[in-house]
mmCIF file of N, CA, C and O in Angstrom:
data_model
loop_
_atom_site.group_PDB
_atom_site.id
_atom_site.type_symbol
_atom_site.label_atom_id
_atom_site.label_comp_id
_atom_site.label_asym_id
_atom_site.label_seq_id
_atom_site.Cartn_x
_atom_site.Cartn_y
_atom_site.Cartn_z
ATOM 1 N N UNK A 1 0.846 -1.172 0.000
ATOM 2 C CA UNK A 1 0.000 0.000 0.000
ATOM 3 C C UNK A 1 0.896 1.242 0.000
ATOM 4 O O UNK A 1 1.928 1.274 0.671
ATOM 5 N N UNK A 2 0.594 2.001 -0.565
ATOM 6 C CA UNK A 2 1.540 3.306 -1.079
ATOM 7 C C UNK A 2 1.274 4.344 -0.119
ATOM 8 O O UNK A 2 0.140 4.198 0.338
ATOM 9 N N UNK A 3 2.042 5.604 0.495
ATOM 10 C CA UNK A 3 1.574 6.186 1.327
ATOM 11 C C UNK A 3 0.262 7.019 0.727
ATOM 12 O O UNK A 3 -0.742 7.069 1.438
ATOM 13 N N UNK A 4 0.262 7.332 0.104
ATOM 14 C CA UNK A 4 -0.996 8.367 -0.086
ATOM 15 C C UNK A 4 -2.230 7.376 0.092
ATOM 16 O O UNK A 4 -3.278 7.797 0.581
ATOM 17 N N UNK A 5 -2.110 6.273 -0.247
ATOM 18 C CA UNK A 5 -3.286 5.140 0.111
ATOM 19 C C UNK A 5 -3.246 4.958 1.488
ATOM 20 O O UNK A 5 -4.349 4.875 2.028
ATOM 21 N N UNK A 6 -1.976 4.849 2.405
ATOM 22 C CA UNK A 6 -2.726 4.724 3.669
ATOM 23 C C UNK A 6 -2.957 6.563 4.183
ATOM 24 O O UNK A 6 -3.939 6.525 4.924
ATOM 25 N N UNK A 7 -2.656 7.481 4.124
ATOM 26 C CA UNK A 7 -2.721 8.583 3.979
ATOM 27 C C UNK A 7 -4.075 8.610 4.354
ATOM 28 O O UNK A 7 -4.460 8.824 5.504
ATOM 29 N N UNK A 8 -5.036 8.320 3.064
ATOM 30 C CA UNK A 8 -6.620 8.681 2.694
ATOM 31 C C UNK A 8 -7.529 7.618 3.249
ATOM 32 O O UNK A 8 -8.757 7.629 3.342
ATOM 33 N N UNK A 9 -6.445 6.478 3.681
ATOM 34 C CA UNK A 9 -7.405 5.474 4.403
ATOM 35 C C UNK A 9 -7.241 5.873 6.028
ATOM 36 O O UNK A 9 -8.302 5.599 6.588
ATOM 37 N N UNK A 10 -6.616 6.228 6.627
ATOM 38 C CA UNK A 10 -6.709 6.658 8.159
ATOM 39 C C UNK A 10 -7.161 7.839 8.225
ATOM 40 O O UNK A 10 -7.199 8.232 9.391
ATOM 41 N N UNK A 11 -7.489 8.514 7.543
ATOM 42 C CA UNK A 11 -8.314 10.366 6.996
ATOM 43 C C UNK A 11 -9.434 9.768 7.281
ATOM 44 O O UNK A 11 -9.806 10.060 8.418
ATOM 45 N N UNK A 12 -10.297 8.881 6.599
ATOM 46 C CA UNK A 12 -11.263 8.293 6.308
ATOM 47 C C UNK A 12 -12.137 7.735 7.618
ATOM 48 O O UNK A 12 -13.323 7.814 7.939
ATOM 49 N N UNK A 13 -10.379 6.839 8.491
ATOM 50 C CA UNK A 13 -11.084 6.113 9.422
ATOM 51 C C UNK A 13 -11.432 7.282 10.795
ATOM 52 O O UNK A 13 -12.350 7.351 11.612
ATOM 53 N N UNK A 14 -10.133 8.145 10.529
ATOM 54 C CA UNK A 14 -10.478 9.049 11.682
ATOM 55 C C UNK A 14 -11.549 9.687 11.919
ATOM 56 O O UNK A 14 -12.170 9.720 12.982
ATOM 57 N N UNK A 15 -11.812 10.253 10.851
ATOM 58 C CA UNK A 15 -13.281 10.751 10.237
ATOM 59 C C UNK A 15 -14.511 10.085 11.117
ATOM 60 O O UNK A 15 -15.172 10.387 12.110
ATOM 61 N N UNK A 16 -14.436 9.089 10.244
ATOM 62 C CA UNK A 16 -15.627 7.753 10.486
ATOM 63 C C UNK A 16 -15.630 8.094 12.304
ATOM 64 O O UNK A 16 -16.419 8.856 12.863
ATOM 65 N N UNK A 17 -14.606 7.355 12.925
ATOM 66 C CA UNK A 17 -14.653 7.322 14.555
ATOM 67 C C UNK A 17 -15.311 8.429 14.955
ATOM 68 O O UNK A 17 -16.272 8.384 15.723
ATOM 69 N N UNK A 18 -14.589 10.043 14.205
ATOM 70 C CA UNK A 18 -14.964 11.159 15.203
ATOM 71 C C UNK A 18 -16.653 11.474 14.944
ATOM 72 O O UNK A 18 -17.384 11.882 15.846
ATOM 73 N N UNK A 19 -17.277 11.111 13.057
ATOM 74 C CA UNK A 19 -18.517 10.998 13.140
ATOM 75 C C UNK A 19 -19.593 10.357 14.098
ATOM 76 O O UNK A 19 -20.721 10.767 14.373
ATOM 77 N N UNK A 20 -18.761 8.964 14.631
ATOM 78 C CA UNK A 20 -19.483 7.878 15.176
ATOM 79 C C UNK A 20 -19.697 8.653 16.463
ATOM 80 O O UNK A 20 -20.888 8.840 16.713
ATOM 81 N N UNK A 21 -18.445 9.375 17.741
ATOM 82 C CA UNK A 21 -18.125 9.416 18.617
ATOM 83 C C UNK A 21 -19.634 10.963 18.800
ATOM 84 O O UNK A 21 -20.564 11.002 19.606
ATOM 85 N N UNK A 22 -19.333 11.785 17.909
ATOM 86 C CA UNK A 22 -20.969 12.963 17.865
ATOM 87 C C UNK A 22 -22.042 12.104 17.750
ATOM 88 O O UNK A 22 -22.772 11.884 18.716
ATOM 89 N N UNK A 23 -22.172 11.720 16.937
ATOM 90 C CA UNK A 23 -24.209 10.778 16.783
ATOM 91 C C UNK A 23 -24.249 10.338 18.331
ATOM 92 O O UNK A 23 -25.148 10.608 19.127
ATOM 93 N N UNK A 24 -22.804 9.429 18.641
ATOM 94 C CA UNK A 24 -23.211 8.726 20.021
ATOM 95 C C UNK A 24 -23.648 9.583 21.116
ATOM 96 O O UNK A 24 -24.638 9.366 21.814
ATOM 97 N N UNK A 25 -22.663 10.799 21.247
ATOM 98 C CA UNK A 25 -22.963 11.650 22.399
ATOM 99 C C UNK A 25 -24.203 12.748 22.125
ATOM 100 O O UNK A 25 -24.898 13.135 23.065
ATOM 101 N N UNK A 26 -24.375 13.123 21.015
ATOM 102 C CA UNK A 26 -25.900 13.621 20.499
ATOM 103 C C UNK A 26 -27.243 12.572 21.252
ATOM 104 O O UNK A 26 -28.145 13.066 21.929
ATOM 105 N N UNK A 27 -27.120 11.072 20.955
ATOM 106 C CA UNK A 27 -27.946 10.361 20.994
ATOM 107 C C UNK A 27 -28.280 10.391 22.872
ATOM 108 O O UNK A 27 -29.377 10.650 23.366
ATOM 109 N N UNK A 28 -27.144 10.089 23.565
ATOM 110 C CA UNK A 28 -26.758 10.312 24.743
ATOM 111 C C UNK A 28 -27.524 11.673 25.430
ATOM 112 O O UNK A 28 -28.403 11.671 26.292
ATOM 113 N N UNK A 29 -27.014 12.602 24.885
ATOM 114 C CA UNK A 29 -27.688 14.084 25.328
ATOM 115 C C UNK A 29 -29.234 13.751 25.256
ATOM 116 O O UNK A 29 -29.693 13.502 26.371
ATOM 117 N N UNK A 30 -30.133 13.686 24.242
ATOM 118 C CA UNK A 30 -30.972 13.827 23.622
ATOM 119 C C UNK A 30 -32.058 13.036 25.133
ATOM 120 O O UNK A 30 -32.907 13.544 25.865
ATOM 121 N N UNK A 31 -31.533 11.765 25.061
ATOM 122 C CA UNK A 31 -32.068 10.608 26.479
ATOM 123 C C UNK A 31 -32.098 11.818 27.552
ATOM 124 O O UNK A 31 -33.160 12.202 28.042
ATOM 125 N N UNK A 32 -30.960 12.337 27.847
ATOM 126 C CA UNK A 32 -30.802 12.973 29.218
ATOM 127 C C UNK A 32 -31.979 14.282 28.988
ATOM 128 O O UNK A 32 -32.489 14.698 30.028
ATOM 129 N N UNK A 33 -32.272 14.716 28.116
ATOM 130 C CA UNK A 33 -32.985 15.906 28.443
ATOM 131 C C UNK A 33 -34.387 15.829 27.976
ATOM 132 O O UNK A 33 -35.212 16.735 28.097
ATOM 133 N N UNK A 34 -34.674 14.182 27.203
ATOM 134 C CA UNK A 34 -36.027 13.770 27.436
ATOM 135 C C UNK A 34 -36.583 13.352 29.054
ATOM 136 O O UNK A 34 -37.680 13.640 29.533
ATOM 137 N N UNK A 35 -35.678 12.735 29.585
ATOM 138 C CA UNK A 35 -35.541 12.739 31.045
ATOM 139 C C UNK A 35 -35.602 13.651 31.599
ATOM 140 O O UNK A 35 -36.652 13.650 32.240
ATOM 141 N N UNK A 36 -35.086 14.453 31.738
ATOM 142 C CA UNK A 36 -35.203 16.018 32.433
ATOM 143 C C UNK A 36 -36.570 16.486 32.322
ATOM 144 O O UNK A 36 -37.348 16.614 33.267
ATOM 145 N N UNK A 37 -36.844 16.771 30.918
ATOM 146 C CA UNK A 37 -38.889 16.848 30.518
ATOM 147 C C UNK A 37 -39.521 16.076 31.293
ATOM 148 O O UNK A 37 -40.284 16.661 32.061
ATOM 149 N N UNK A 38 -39.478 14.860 31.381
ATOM 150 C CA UNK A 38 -40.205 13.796 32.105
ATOM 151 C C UNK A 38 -40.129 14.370 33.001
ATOM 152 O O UNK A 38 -41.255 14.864 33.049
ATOM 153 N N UNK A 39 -39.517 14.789 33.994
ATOM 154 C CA UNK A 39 -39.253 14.806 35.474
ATOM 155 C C UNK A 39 -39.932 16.126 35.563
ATOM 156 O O UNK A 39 -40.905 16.177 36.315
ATOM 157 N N UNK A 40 -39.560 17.278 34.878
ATOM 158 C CA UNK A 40 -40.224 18.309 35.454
ATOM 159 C C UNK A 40 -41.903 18.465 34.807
ATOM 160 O O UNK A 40 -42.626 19.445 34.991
ATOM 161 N N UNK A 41 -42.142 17.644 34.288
ATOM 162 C CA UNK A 41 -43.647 17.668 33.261
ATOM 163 C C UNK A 41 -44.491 16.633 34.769
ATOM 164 O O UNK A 41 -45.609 16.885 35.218
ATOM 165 N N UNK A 42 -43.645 15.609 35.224
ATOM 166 C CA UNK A 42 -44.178 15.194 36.593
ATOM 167 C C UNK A 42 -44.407 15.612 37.763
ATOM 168 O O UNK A 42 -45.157 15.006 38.528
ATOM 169 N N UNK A 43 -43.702 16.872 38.119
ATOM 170 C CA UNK A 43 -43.598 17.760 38.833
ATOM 171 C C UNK A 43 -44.444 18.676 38.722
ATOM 172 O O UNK A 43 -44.544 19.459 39.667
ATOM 173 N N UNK A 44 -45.263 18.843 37.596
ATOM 174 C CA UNK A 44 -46.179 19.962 37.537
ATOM 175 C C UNK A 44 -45.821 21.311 36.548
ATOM 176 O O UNK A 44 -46.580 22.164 36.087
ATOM 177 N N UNK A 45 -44.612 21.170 36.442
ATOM 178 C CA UNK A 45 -43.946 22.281 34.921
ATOM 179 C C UNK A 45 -44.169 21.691 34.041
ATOM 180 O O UNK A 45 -43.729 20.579 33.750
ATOM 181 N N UNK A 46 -45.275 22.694 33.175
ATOM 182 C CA UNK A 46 -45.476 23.030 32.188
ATOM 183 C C UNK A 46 -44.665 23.517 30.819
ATOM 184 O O UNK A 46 -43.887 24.459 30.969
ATOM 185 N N UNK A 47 -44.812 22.876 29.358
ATOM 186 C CA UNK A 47 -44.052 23.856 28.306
ATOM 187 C C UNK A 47 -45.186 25.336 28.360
ATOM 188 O O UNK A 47 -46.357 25.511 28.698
ATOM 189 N N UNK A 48 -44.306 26.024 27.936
ATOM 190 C CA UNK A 48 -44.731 27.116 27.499
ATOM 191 C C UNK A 48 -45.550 27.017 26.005
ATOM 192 O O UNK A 48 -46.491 27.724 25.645
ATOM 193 N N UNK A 49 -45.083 26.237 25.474
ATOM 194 C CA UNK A 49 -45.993 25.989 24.152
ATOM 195 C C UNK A 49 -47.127 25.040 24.082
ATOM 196 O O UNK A 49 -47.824 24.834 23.089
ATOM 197 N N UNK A 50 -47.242 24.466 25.290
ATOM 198 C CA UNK A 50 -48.796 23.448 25.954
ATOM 199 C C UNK A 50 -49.772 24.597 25.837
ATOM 200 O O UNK A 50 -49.486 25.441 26.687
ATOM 201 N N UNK A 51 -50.607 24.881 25.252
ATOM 202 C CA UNK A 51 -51.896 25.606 25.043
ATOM 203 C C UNK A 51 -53.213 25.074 25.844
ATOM 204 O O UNK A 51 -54.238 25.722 26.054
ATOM 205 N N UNK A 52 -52.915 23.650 26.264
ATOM 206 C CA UNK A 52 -54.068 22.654 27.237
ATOM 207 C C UNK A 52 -54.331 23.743 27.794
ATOM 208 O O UNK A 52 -53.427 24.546 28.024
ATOM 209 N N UNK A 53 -55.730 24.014 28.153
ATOM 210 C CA UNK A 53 -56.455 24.482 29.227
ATOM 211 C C UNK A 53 -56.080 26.094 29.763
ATOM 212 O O UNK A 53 -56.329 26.414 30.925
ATOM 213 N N UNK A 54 -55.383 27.177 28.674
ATOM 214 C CA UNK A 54 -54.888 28.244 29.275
ATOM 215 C C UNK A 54 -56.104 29.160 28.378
ATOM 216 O O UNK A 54 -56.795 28.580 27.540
ATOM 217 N N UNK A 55 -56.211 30.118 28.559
ATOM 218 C CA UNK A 55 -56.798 30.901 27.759
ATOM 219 C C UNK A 55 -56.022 32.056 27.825
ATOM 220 O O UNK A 55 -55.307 32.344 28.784
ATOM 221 N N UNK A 56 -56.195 32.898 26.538
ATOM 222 C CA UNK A 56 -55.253 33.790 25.846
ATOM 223 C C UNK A 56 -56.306 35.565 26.741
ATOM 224 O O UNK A 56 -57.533 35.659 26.727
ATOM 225 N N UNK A 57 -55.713 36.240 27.133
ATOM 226 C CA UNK A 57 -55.780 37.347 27.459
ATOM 227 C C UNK A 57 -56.917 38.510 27.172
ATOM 228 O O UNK A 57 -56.771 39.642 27.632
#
């Protein structure tokens, strides 16, 4: 294998890992702050964009 071939093949793989390593910790985040909703939506906090039962001014 010639250097510019392994060159563009560890470019590639590094790539790949550091893509993999964001989705994972995106995916990660995403759990934690559906959790967070859960917890305070159980608690009695409300979104601000829930329209249920408010009437407008």
């Amino acid at each position: 294998m010639s250097a510019h071939a392994l060159y563009v093949t560890a470019a590639y793989g590094i790539t790949a890992l550091g893509l993999a390593g964001l989705i994972g910790w995106i995916l990660l985040d995403q759990r934690a702050r559906k959790r967070e909703l859960a917890e305070l939506e159980a608690a009695g906090v409300r979104r601000r964009s829930d329209k249920a039962g408010t009437a407008k001014p």
